[in-house]
PDB file of C-alpha atoms in Angstrom:
ATOM      1  CA  MET A   1      -0.110  -0.007   0.086  1.00  0.00           C
ATOM      2  CA  THR A   2       1.125   3.397  -0.976  1.00  0.00           C
ATOM      3  CA  ILE A   3       0.205   6.119   1.263  1.00  0.00           C
ATOM      4  CA  PRO A   4       0.258   9.624  -0.370  1.00  0.00           C
ATOM      5  CA  THR A   5       1.353  12.213   1.353  1.00  0.00           C
ATOM      6  CA  ARG A   6       0.694  16.092   1.308  1.00  0.00           C
ATOM      7  CA  HIS A   7       2.194  19.463   2.115  1.00  0.00           C
ATOM      8  CA  ARG A   8       1.921  20.761   5.401  1.00  0.00           C
ATOM      9  CA  PRO A   9       2.708  24.498   5.579  1.00  0.00           C
ATOM     10  CA  ILE A  10       2.575  24.570   9.301  1.00  0.00           C
ATOM     11  CA  PHE A  11       5.906  22.470   9.313  1.00  0.00           C
ATOM     12  CA  ASP A  12       7.647  24.511   6.449  1.00  0.00           C
ATOM     13  CA  GLY A  13      11.368  25.184   7.524  1.00  0.00           C
ATOM     14  CA  LEU A  14      11.070  22.797  10.574  1.00  0.00           C
ATOM     15  CA  THR A  15      13.554  19.932  10.804  1.00  0.00           C
ATOM     16  CA  THR A  16      13.347  18.396  14.216  1.00  0.00           C
ATOM     17  CA  GLY A  17      10.616  16.549  16.053  1.00  0.00           C
ATOM     18  CA  GLU A  18      10.883  19.180  18.716  1.00  0.00           C
ATOM     19  CA  GLU A  19      10.355  22.125  16.507  1.00  0.00           C
ATOM     20  CA  LYS A  20       7.253  20.555  14.622  1.00  0.00           C
ATOM     21  CA  PHE A  21       6.002  19.498  18.155  1.00  0.00           C
ATOM     22  CA  LYS A  22       6.028  23.184  19.257  1.00  0.00           C
ATOM     23  CA  ALA A  23       4.603  24.389  16.145  1.00  0.00           C
ATOM     24  CA  ALA A  24       1.706  21.841  16.351  1.00  0.00           C
ATOM     25  CA  MET A  25       0.956  22.922  19.963  1.00  0.00           C
ATOM     26  CA  ALA A  26       0.847  26.338  19.312  1.00  0.00           C
ATOM     27  CA  GLU A  27      -1.625  25.919  16.404  1.00  0.00           C
ATOM     28  CA  TYR A  28      -3.632  23.532  18.581  1.00  0.00           C
ATOM     29  CA  ASP A  29      -3.849  26.301  21.651  1.00  0.00           C
ATOM     30  CA  GLU A  30      -4.967  28.833  19.004  1.00  0.00           C
ATOM     31  CA  LEU A  31      -7.739  26.481  17.613  1.00  0.00           C
ATOM     32  CA  LYS A  32      -8.949  25.235  21.185  1.00  0.00           C
ATOM     33  CA  GLU A  33     -10.462  28.607  21.985  1.00  0.00           C
ATOM     34  CA  THR A  34     -13.650  29.534  21.154  1.00  0.00           C
ATOM     35  CA  ASP A  35     -13.684  32.198  18.411  1.00  0.00           C
ATOM     36  CA  ALA A  36     -16.181  34.939  17.612  1.00  0.00           C
ATOM     37  CA  ASP A  37     -18.200  32.692  15.279  1.00  0.00           C
ATOM     38  CA  GLY A  38     -19.073  30.623  18.348  1.00  0.00           C
ATOM     39  CA  LEU A  39     -17.485  27.629  17.371  1.00  0.00           C
ATOM     40  CA  ASP A  40     -15.483  25.649  20.239  1.00  0.00           C
ATOM     41  CA  PHE A  41     -12.687  23.013  19.629  1.00  0.00           C
ATOM     42  CA  SER A  42     -15.331  20.131  18.994  1.00  0.00           C
ATOM     43  CA  ASN A  43     -17.329  21.989  16.594  1.00  0.00           C
ATOM     44  CA  LYS A  44     -14.290  23.081  14.418  1.00  0.00           C
ATOM     45  CA  THR A  45     -13.688  19.506  13.922  1.00  0.00           C
ATOM     46  CA  ALA A  46     -16.455  19.303  11.747  1.00  0.00           C
ATOM     47  CA  MET A  47     -14.297  21.126   9.230  1.00  0.00           C
ATOM     48  CA  TRP A  48     -11.433  18.722  10.027  1.00  0.00           C
ATOM     49  CA  ILE A  49     -13.393  15.834   9.084  1.00  0.00           C
ATOM     50  CA  ALA A  50     -14.801  17.990   5.711  1.00  0.00           C
ATOM     51  CA  PHE A  51     -11.472  18.345   4.768  1.00  0.00           C
ATOM     52  CA  GLU A  52     -10.085  14.948   4.955  1.00  0.00           C
ATOM     53  CA  ARG A  53     -13.367  13.514   3.122  1.00  0.00           C
ATOM     54  CA  ASP A  54     -12.704  16.034   0.502  1.00  0.00           C
ATOM     55  CA  ILE A  55      -8.995  14.562   0.068  1.00  0.00           C
ATOM     56  CA  GLU A  56     -10.661  10.988  -0.045  1.00  0.00           C
ATOM     57  CA  THR A  57     -13.173  12.332  -2.551  1.00  0.00           C
ATOM     58  CA  GLN A  58     -10.663  13.498  -4.721  1.00  0.00           C
ATOM     59  CA  ARG A  59      -8.561  10.015  -5.405  1.00  0.00           C
ATOM     60  CA  GLU A  60      -8.979   8.257  -8.630  1.00  0.00           C
ATOM     61  CA  ASP A  61      -9.673   5.192  -6.252  1.00  0.00           C
ATOM     62  CA  ALA A  62     -12.066   7.209  -3.651  1.00  0.00           C
ATOM     63  CA  LEU A  63     -13.856   4.776  -1.324  1.00  0.00           C
ATOM     64  CA  PHE A  64     -17.011   7.356  -1.614  1.00  0.00           C
ATOM     65  CA  LYS A  65     -17.795  10.772  -3.259  1.00  0.00           C
ATOM     66  CA  ASP A  66     -18.492  13.606  -0.690  1.00  0.00           C
ATOM     67  CA  VAL A  67     -19.419  16.275  -3.426  1.00  0.00           C
ATOM     68  CA  LEU A  68     -20.195  18.847  -0.926  1.00  0.00           C
ATOM     69  CA  ALA A  69     -17.132  18.087   1.546  1.00  0.00           C
ATOM     70  CA  LYS A  70     -14.994  20.897  -0.318  1.00  0.00           C
ATOM     71  CA  TYR A  71     -17.813  23.499   0.723  1.00  0.00           C
ATOM     72  CA  PHE A  72     -17.153  23.052   4.580  1.00  0.00           C
ATOM     73  CA  THR A  73     -13.597  22.820   5.040  1.00  0.00           C
ATOM     74  CA  GLU A  74     -12.915  26.577   5.871  1.00  0.00           C
ATOM     75  CA  PRO A  75     -11.771  28.366   8.259  1.00  0.00           C
ATOM     76  CA  TYR A  76     -10.313  25.410   9.948  1.00  0.00           C
ATOM     77  CA  GLY A  77     -10.274  22.106   8.487  1.00  0.00           C
ATOM     78  CA  GLN A  78      -6.705  22.326   6.821  1.00  0.00           C
ATOM     79  CA  ARG A  79      -5.350  23.971  10.136  1.00  0.00           C
ATOM     80  CA  LEU A  80      -6.792  21.092  12.385  1.00  0.00           C
ATOM     81  CA  SER A  81      -5.604  18.317  10.177  1.00  0.00           C
ATOM     82  CA  ASP A  82      -2.013  19.747   9.542  1.00  0.00           C
ATOM     83  CA  SER A  83      -1.664  20.559  13.414  1.00  0.00           C
ATOM     84  CA  MET A  84      -3.242  17.407  14.773  1.00  0.00           C
ATOM     85  CA  SER A  85      -1.450  14.950  12.553  1.00  0.00           C
ATOM     86  CA  PHE A  86       1.760  14.963  14.403  1.00  0.00           C
ATOM     87  CA  GLY A  87       0.854  14.507  17.784  1.00  0.00           C
ATOM     88  CA  LEU A  88      -1.643  11.862  16.569  1.00  0.00           C
ATOM     89  CA  ALA A  89       0.863  10.197  14.440  1.00  0.00           C
ATOM     90  CA  LYS A  90       3.081   9.687  17.803  1.00  0.00           C
ATOM     91  CA  SER A  91       0.138   8.577  20.075  1.00  0.00           C
ATOM     92  CA  VAL A  92      -2.351   6.944  18.241  1.00  0.00           C
ATOM     93  CA  PHE A  93      -1.752   6.192  14.234  1.00  0.00           C
ATOM     94  CA  ASP A  94       2.182   5.428  14.336  1.00  0.00           C
ATOM     95  CA  PRO A  95       3.510   4.787  17.598  1.00  0.00           C
ATOM     96  CA  PRO A  96       7.438   4.068  17.350  1.00  0.00           C
ATOM     97  CA  ASP A  97       7.043   0.597  18.591  1.00  0.00           C
ATOM     98  CA  ASP A  98       4.720  -0.397  15.943  1.00  0.00           C
ATOM     99  CA  GLU A  99       6.071   0.870  12.747  1.00  0.00           C
ATOM    100  CA  ILE A 100       2.766   1.262  11.132  1.00  0.00           C
ATOM    101  CA  GLY A 101       4.441   3.504   8.111  1.00  0.00           C
ATOM    102  CA  PHE A 102       1.339   5.829   8.078  1.00  0.00           C
ATOM    103  CA  GLY A 103       3.536   8.976   9.008  1.00  0.00           C
ATOM    104  CA  LEU A 104       1.276  12.015   9.220  1.00  0.00           C
ATOM    105  CA  GLU A 105      -1.405  10.613   7.051  1.00  0.00           C
ATOM    106  CA  GLY A 106      -2.845   8.294   9.826  1.00  0.00           C
ATOM    107  CA  HIS A 107      -5.998  10.658  10.692  1.00  0.00           C
ATOM    108  CA  VAL A 108      -6.432  11.342   6.750  1.00  0.00           C
ATOM    109  CA  MET A 109      -7.022   7.607   6.224  1.00  0.00           C
ATOM    110  CA  TYR A 110      -9.029   7.063   9.101  1.00  0.00           C
ATOM    111  CA  THR A 111     -11.266   9.284   8.103  1.00  0.00           C
ATOM    112  CA  ALA A 112     -11.806   7.723   4.799  1.00  0.00           C
ATOM    113  CA  ALA A 113     -12.095   4.203   6.185  1.00  0.00           C
ATOM    114  CA  ARG A 114     -14.703   5.044   9.019  1.00  0.00           C
ATOM    115  CA  THR A 115     -16.789   7.025   6.537  1.00  0.00           C
ATOM    116  CA  LYS A 116     -16.930   4.515   4.349  1.00  0.00           C
ATOM    117  CA  LEU A 117     -17.577   1.892   7.259  1.00  0.00           C
ATOM    118  CA  ILE A 118     -20.594   3.765   8.319  1.00  0.00           C
ATOM    119  CA  ASN A 119     -21.780   4.205   4.800  1.00  0.00           C
ATOM    120  CA  ASP A 120     -21.679   0.608   4.214  1.00  0.00           C
ATOM    121  CA  GLN A 121     -23.420  -0.313   7.713  1.00  0.00           C
ATOM    122  CA  VAL A 122     -26.186   2.182   6.891  1.00  0.00           C
ATOM    123  CA  ASP A 123     -26.699   0.976   3.360  1.00  0.00           C
ATOM    124  CA  GLN A 124     -26.710  -2.708   4.589  1.00  0.00           C
ATOM    125  CA  TRP A 125     -29.322  -1.557   7.466  1.00  0.00           C
ATOM    126  CA  LEU A 126     -31.575   0.138   4.972  1.00  0.00           C
ATOM    127  CA  GLY A 127     -31.578  -2.696   2.619  1.00  0.00           C
ATOM    128  CA  ASP A 128     -32.410  -5.385   5.215  1.00  0.00           C
ATOM    129  CA  ASN A 129     -35.461  -2.899   6.506  1.00  0.00           C
ATOM    130  CA  ALA A 130     -36.650  -2.070   3.173  1.00  0.00           C
ATOM    131  CA  PRO A 131     -39.750  -1.771   2.498  1.00  0.00           C
ATOM    132  CA  ARG A 132     -40.622  -0.786   6.110  1.00  0.00           C
ATOM    133  CA  LYS A 133     -40.345   2.715   7.138  1.00  0.00           C
ATOM    134  CA  CYS A 134     -37.226   3.687   8.741  1.00  0.00           C
ATOM    135  CA  GLN A 135     -35.450   6.637   9.452  1.00  0.00           C
ATOM    136  CA  VAL A 136     -31.696   7.822  10.230  1.00  0.00           C
ATOM    137  CA  LEU A 137     -30.285   9.824  12.810  1.00  0.00           C
ATOM    138  CA  ASN A 138     -26.936  11.284  12.733  1.00  0.00           C
ATOM    139  CA  LEU A 139     -25.841  12.717  16.444  1.00  0.00           C
ATOM    140  CA  GLY A 140     -23.055  15.024  16.305  1.00  0.00           C
ATOM    141  CA  ALA A 141     -23.526  15.247  12.569  1.00  0.00           C
ATOM    142  CA  GLY A 142     -21.156  18.173  11.809  1.00  0.00           C
ATOM    143  CA  ALA A 143     -20.444  19.012   8.225  1.00  0.00           C
ATOM    144  CA  ASP A 144     -21.878  15.615   7.028  1.00  0.00           C
ATOM    145  CA  THR A 145     -24.171  15.881   3.929  1.00  0.00           C
ATOM    146  CA  ARG A 146     -24.888  12.275   3.282  1.00  0.00           C
ATOM    147  CA  VAL A 147     -28.479  13.135   2.599  1.00  0.00           C
ATOM    148  CA  TYR A 148     -27.344  14.790  -0.770  1.00  0.00           C
ATOM    149  CA  TRP A 149     -24.902  12.187  -1.963  1.00  0.00           C
ATOM    150  CA  MET A 150     -25.657   8.765  -0.473  1.00  0.00           C
ATOM    151  CA  GLU A 151     -28.239   7.216  -2.672  1.00  0.00           C
ATOM    152  CA  SER A 152     -29.360   4.542  -0.258  1.00  0.00           C
ATOM    153  CA  LEU A 153     -31.163   6.925   1.907  1.00  0.00           C
ATOM    154  CA  LYS A 154     -33.783   7.308  -0.618  1.00  0.00           C
ATOM    155  CA  LYS A 155     -35.053   4.018   1.333  1.00  0.00           C
ATOM    156  CA  ALA A 156     -35.335   6.098   4.430  1.00  0.00           C
ATOM    157  CA  THR A 157     -38.464   8.377   5.433  1.00  0.00           C
ATOM    158  CA  ALA A 158     -36.001  11.187   7.100  1.00  0.00           C
ATOM    159  CA  TYR A 159     -32.356  11.841   7.883  1.00  0.00           C
ATOM    160  CA  TRP A 160     -31.824  13.770  10.859  1.00  0.00           C
ATOM    161  CA  GLU A 161     -28.734  16.329  11.541  1.00  0.00           C
ATOM    162  CA  VAL A 162     -28.168  16.746  15.111  1.00  0.00           C
ATOM    163  CA  ASP A 163     -25.585  19.065  16.330  1.00  0.00           C
ATOM    164  CA  THR A 164     -24.976  22.542  18.035  1.00  0.00           C
ATOM    165  CA  ALA A 165     -26.480  25.868  17.045  1.00  0.00           C
ATOM    166  CA  SER A 166     -23.149  26.854  15.985  1.00  0.00           C
ATOM    167  CA  VAL A 167     -21.983  24.182  13.944  1.00  0.00           C
ATOM    168  CA  MET A 168     -25.753  24.118  12.077  1.00  0.00           C
ATOM    169  CA  ASN A 169     -25.765  27.645  11.367  1.00  0.00           C
ATOM    170  CA  TYR A 170     -22.412  27.560   9.850  1.00  0.00           C
ATOM    171  CA  LYS A 171     -23.712  24.650   7.627  1.00  0.00           C
ATOM    172  CA  GLN A 172     -26.868  25.960   6.508  1.00  0.00           C
ATOM    173  CA  LYS A 173     -25.530  29.242   5.512  1.00  0.00           C
ATOM    174  CA  ILE A 174     -23.132  27.177   3.040  1.00  0.00           C
ATOM    175  CA  LEU A 175     -25.964  24.922   2.152  1.00  0.00           C
ATOM    176  CA  ASP A 176     -28.505  28.298   1.349  1.00  0.00           C
ATOM    177  CA  SER A 177     -25.519  29.748  -0.737  1.00  0.00           C
ATOM    178  CA  LEU A 178     -25.239  26.649  -2.946  1.00  0.00           C
ATOM    179  CA  GLN A 179     -29.095  26.352  -3.131  1.00  0.00           C
ATOM    180  CA  GLU A 180     -29.125  30.242  -4.506  1.00  0.00           C
ATOM    181  CA  LYS A 181     -26.315  29.305  -6.980  1.00  0.00           C
ATOM    182  CA  GLY A 182     -28.236  25.989  -7.937  1.00  0.00           C
ATOM    183  CA  GLU A 183     -25.293  24.106  -6.901  1.00  0.00           C
ATOM    184  CA  LEU A 184     -27.535  22.099  -4.218  1.00  0.00           C
ATOM    185  CA  PRO A 185     -28.213  18.451  -5.390  1.00  0.00           C
ATOM    186  CA  GLU A 186     -31.878  17.242  -4.197  1.00  0.00           C
ATOM    187  CA  THR A 187     -31.771  14.983  -0.929  1.00  0.00           C
ATOM    188  CA  PHE A 188     -32.566  11.502  -1.643  1.00  0.00           C
ATOM    189  CA  CYS A 189     -34.625  11.631   1.332  1.00  0.00           C
ATOM    190  CA  GLU A 190     -36.335  14.126   3.576  1.00  0.00           C
ATOM    191  CA  ARG A 191     -33.692  16.338   5.674  1.00  0.00           C
ATOM    192  CA  LYS A 192     -34.266  17.371   9.459  1.00  0.00           C
ATOM    193  CA  VAL A 193     -32.397  19.564  11.355  1.00  0.00           C
ATOM    194  CA  ILE A 194     -32.134  19.686  14.956  1.00  0.00           C
ATOM    195  CA  THR A 195     -29.766  22.108  17.187  1.00  0.00           C
ATOM    196  CA  MET A 196     -28.926  20.615  20.401  1.00  0.00           C
ATOM    197  CA  ASP A 197     -25.970  20.750  22.854  1.00  0.00           C
ATOM    198  CA  PHE A 198     -25.478  17.013  24.055  1.00  0.00           C
ATOM    199  CA  SER A 199     -23.825  18.569  27.109  1.00  0.00           C
ATOM    200  CA  LYS A 200     -26.884  20.393  28.351  1.00  0.00           C
ATOM    201  CA  GLU A 201     -29.590  19.142  26.475  1.00  0.00           C
ATOM    202  CA  SER A 202     -31.514  15.954  25.835  1.00  0.00           C
ATOM    203  CA  ILE A 203     -32.793  13.881  22.725  1.00  0.00           C
ATOM    204  CA  ALA A 204     -35.521  12.647  24.782  1.00  0.00           C
ATOM    205  CA  GLU A 205     -37.671  15.273  23.821  1.00  0.00           C
ATOM    206  CA  LEU A 206     -37.791  14.470  20.365  1.00  0.00           C
ATOM    207  CA  PRO A 207     -41.127  12.685  19.551  1.00  0.00           C
ATOM    208  CA  SER A 208     -42.999  15.601  21.187  1.00  0.00           C
ATOM    209  CA  SER A 209     -41.060  18.500  19.808  1.00  0.00           C
ATOM    210  CA  HIS A 210     -39.586  17.421  16.456  1.00  0.00           C
ATOM    211  CA  GLY A 211     -41.871  14.660  15.216  1.00  0.00           C
ATOM    212  CA  TYR A 212     -39.612  11.748  15.261  1.00  0.00           C
ATOM    213  CA  GLN A 213     -41.392   8.771  14.599  1.00  0.00           C
ATOM    214  CA  SER A 214     -40.651   6.260  17.624  1.00  0.00           C
ATOM    215  CA  THR A 215     -42.522   3.577  15.971  1.00  0.00           C
ATOM    216  CA  PHE A 216     -40.245   3.142  13.034  1.00  0.00           C
ATOM    217  CA  PRO A 217     -36.975   1.472  13.467  1.00  0.00           C
ATOM    218  CA  SER A 218     -34.024   4.005  13.754  1.00  0.00           C
ATOM    219  CA  CYS A 219     -30.568   3.581  12.607  1.00  0.00           C
ATOM    220  CA  TRP A 220     -28.299   5.971  14.788  1.00  0.00           C
ATOM    221  CA  ILE A 221     -24.748   7.141  14.216  1.00  0.00           C
ATOM    222  CA  LEU A 222     -22.405   8.239  16.872  1.00  0.00           C
ATOM    223  CA  GLU A 223     -19.456   9.458  14.756  1.00  0.00           C
ATOM    224  CA  GLY A 224     -16.891  11.225  16.657  1.00  0.00           C
ATOM    225  CA  LEU A 225     -19.490  12.349  19.600  1.00  0.00           C
ATOM    226  CA  ILE A 226     -19.037  10.443  22.925  1.00  0.00           C
ATOM    227  CA  MET A 227     -15.626  10.823  23.139  1.00  0.00           C
ATOM    228  CA  TYR A 228     -16.544  14.627  23.894  1.00  0.00           C
ATOM    229  CA  LEU A 229     -18.951  13.899  26.540  1.00  0.00           C
ATOM    230  CA  LYS A 230     -18.663  13.392  30.151  1.00  0.00           C
ATOM    231  CA  ARG A 231     -19.480  10.233  31.683  1.00  0.00           C
ATOM    232  CA  GLU A 232     -22.934  11.306  32.689  1.00  0.00           C
ATOM    233  CA  ASP A 233     -24.048  12.520  29.560  1.00  0.00           C
ATOM    234  CA  GLN A 234     -22.566   9.555  27.634  1.00  0.00           C
ATOM    235  CA  GLU A 235     -24.848   7.388  30.094  1.00  0.00           C
ATOM    236  CA  GLN A 236     -27.617   9.736  29.513  1.00  0.00           C
ATOM    237  CA  LEU A 237     -27.312   9.797  25.630  1.00  0.00           C
ATOM    238  CA  LEU A 238     -27.225   5.907  25.504  1.00  0.00           C
ATOM    239  CA  ASP A 239     -30.107   5.348  27.572  1.00  0.00           C
ATOM    240  CA  ASN A 240     -32.305   7.931  25.639  1.00  0.00           C
ATOM    241  CA  VAL A 241     -31.181   6.195  22.384  1.00  0.00           C
ATOM    242  CA  SER A 242     -32.377   2.883  23.850  1.00  0.00           C
ATOM    243  CA  LYS A 243     -35.841   4.447  25.121  1.00  0.00           C
ATOM    244  CA  LEU A 244     -36.187   5.964  21.591  1.00  0.00           C
ATOM    245  CA  SER A 245     -35.625   2.760  19.627  1.00  0.00           C
ATOM    246  CA  GLU A 246     -37.890   0.638  18.040  1.00  0.00           C
ATOM    247  CA  LYS A 247     -37.302  -3.361  17.539  1.00  0.00           C
ATOM    248  CA  ASP A 248     -34.673  -3.718  14.595  1.00  0.00           C
ATOM    249  CA  SER A 249     -33.399  -0.223  15.381  1.00  0.00           C
ATOM    250  CA  PHE A 250     -29.504  -0.003  14.748  1.00  0.00           C
ATOM    251  CA  LEU A 251     -26.494   1.870  16.471  1.00  0.00           C
ATOM    252  CA  VAL A 252     -23.559   2.300  14.734  1.00  0.00           C
ATOM    253  CA  LEU A 253     -20.823   3.855  17.616  1.00  0.00           C
ATOM    254  CA  ASN A 254     -17.602   4.903  17.419  1.00  0.00           C
ATOM    255  CA  PHE A 255     -15.493   4.860  20.327  1.00  0.00           C
ATOM    256  CA  PHE A 256     -12.044   5.305  21.843  1.00  0.00           C
ATOM    257  CA  THR A 257     -10.307   2.879  24.085  1.00  0.00           C
ATOM    258  CA  ASN A 258      -8.138   5.282  26.072  1.00  0.00           C
ATOM    259  CA  PHE A 259     -10.814   7.925  26.667  1.00  0.00           C
ATOM    260  CA  PRO A 260     -10.294   9.149  30.336  1.00  0.00           C
ATOM    261  CA  GLY A 261     -13.029   9.198  32.862  1.00  0.00           C
ATOM    262  CA  GLY A 262     -15.694   7.896  30.302  1.00  0.00           C
ATOM    263  CA  LEU A 263     -17.616   4.652  29.885  1.00  0.00           C
ATOM    264  CA  SER A 264     -15.365   1.823  28.868  1.00  0.00           C
ATOM    265  CA  ASN A 265     -16.319  -0.513  25.801  1.00  0.00           C
ATOM    266  CA  GLU A 266     -17.345  -3.220  28.414  1.00  0.00           C
ATOM    267  CA  GLU A 267     -19.229  -0.744  30.222  1.00  0.00           C
ATOM    268  CA  ILE A 268     -21.221   0.444  26.690  1.00  0.00           C
ATOM    269  CA  ASP A 269     -22.028  -3.100  26.065  1.00  0.00           C
ATOM    270  CA  GLU A 270     -23.319  -3.991  29.308  1.00  0.00           C
ATOM    271  CA  ARG A 271     -25.342  -0.760  29.469  1.00  0.00           C
ATOM    272  CA  LEU A 272     -26.793  -1.351  26.025  1.00  0.00           C
ATOM    273  CA  GLY A 273     -27.235  -4.876  26.371  1.00  0.00           C
ATOM    274  CA  GLY A 274     -29.363  -4.320  29.751  1.00  0.00           C
ATOM    275  CA  GLN A 275     -31.917  -2.401  27.286  1.00  0.00           C
ATOM    276  CA  GLY A 276     -32.350  -4.744  24.265  1.00  0.00           C
ATOM    277  CA  TRP A 277     -29.469  -4.288  22.300  1.00  0.00           C
ATOM    278  CA  LYS A 278     -27.384  -7.020  20.837  1.00  0.00           C
ATOM    279  CA  LYS A 279     -23.739  -6.295  19.565  1.00  0.00           C
ATOM    280  CA  THR A 280     -23.567  -7.520  15.834  1.00  0.00           C
ATOM    281  CA  GLU A 281     -19.698  -6.501  15.113  1.00  0.00           C
ATOM    282  CA  SER A 282     -17.091  -4.717  16.197  1.00  0.00           C
ATOM    283  CA  PHE A 283     -13.841  -3.312  14.444  1.00  0.00           C
ATOM    284  CA  MET A 284     -10.517  -1.292  15.505  1.00  0.00           C
ATOM    285  CA  PHE A 285      -9.107   0.500  12.916  1.00  0.00           C
ATOM    286  CA  GLY A 286      -6.902  -1.886  10.449  1.00  0.00           C
ATOM    287  CA  GLU A 287      -8.740  -4.902  10.917  1.00  0.00           C
ATOM    288  CA  GLU A 288     -10.525  -6.831   8.118  1.00  0.00           C
ATOM    289  CA  GLY A 289     -13.775  -5.028   7.723  1.00  0.00           C
ATOM    290  CA  PHE A 290     -12.499  -1.904   8.658  1.00  0.00           C
ATOM    291  CA  ASN A 291      -9.097  -0.749   6.797  1.00  0.00           C
ATOM    292  CA  PHE A 292     -10.702  -0.655   2.915  1.00  0.00           C
ATOM    293  CA  GLY A 293      -7.058  -0.375   1.436  1.00  0.00           C
ATOM    294  CA  ARG A 294      -6.553   2.470   3.764  1.00  0.00           C
ATOM    295  CA  TYR A 295      -4.176   0.619   6.384  1.00  0.00           C
ATOM    296  CA  PRO A 296      -0.905  -0.906   5.615  1.00  0.00           C
ATOM    297  CA  LYS A 297      -1.123  -4.490   5.188  1.00  0.00           C
ATOM    298  CA  GLY A 298       0.540  -6.991   7.526  1.00  0.00           C
ATOM    299  CA  LYS A 299       0.764  -4.227  10.368  1.00  0.00           C
ATOM    300  CA  PRO A 300      -1.381  -4.487  13.723  1.00  0.00           C
ATOM    301  CA  ALA A 301      -4.456  -3.147  14.065  1.00  0.00           C
ATOM    302  CA  ASN A 302      -4.988   0.317  15.786  1.00  0.00           C
ATOM    303  CA  LYS A 303      -5.358  -0.045  19.631  1.00  0.00           C
ATOM    304  CA  VAL A 304      -7.551   3.163  20.251  1.00  0.00           C
ATOM    305  CA  LEU A 305      -9.811   3.789  17.432  1.00  0.00           C
ATOM    306  CA  GLY A 306     -12.710   1.319  16.871  1.00  0.00           C
ATOM    307  CA  PHE A 307     -16.673   1.048  15.978  1.00  0.00           C
ATOM    308  CA  ALA A 308     -18.846  -1.029  17.483  1.00  0.00           C
ATOM    309  CA  MET A 309     -22.561  -2.189  15.974  1.00  0.00           C
ATOM    310  CA  TYR A 310     -25.638  -3.059  18.060  1.00  0.00           C
ATOM    311  CA  ARG A 311     -28.981  -4.156  16.871  1.00  0.00           C
ATOM    312  CA  LYS A 312     -32.142  -3.833  18.911  1.00  0.00           C
ATOM    313  CA  GLU A 313     -33.922  -6.716  19.810  1.00  0.00           C
TER     314      GLU A 313
END
């Protein structure tokens, strides 16, 4: 496997690891501050993911074609991708003892693979449930625009995008601009938008305040979300997802194994299992089923980043 590399201006003229680390930390310290646009660090990561989805989209052998990602990269996407690449290489993607071979491209490859994994899981679930009415909810949706480019969503009654007001306002302004220019594709199903701060608000109000159909099976996407929540907020979120989920609902859960103070994978399994969920699959990045040609062959799987899938019985 050949891992494409790209120029990162933040490291221009720097030769030592120490110099690059200091440059990355200085950029991170600036990015973690909440700016006048109201976007905090976790909000800004939406642009980071969009930037890296666009990188994948431009490849000749792209795993997916996120045709709108390029519009959601500014102003923080490349800055986050570049500055975070150095620290994540050392601590997560290319630790010295494992010699994986990612260099600074580990998170870019991970973003491509996790997007593909979610696409495939949602595709399969929608196909299994057709022609029943069902809905897909993306909690912490960020700049995700699958409803405009993922054709299998035409089998869903609605695609819900849930995130903070600052993120959704940023996103809607860009979508409105594209609509005015005649450059916005039609959605494959109804798009529903909810603004919510998961650390302060609860999805328990979905049925009464937003028209959520609790009698339909639901597919829940929790990508890059629970690792930003406190333990009690993680518990509340999983409990409410369970209460709102009809039989045959599906949960795609992105997890970290080293999240300090949060629920462990075993605790998540136990909590969900006690509320009617059965784990169907679990993958660490790099394992068969979660690499898609974006992980060096013959190397040990990542020890930190993974996904687990659950079905409501």
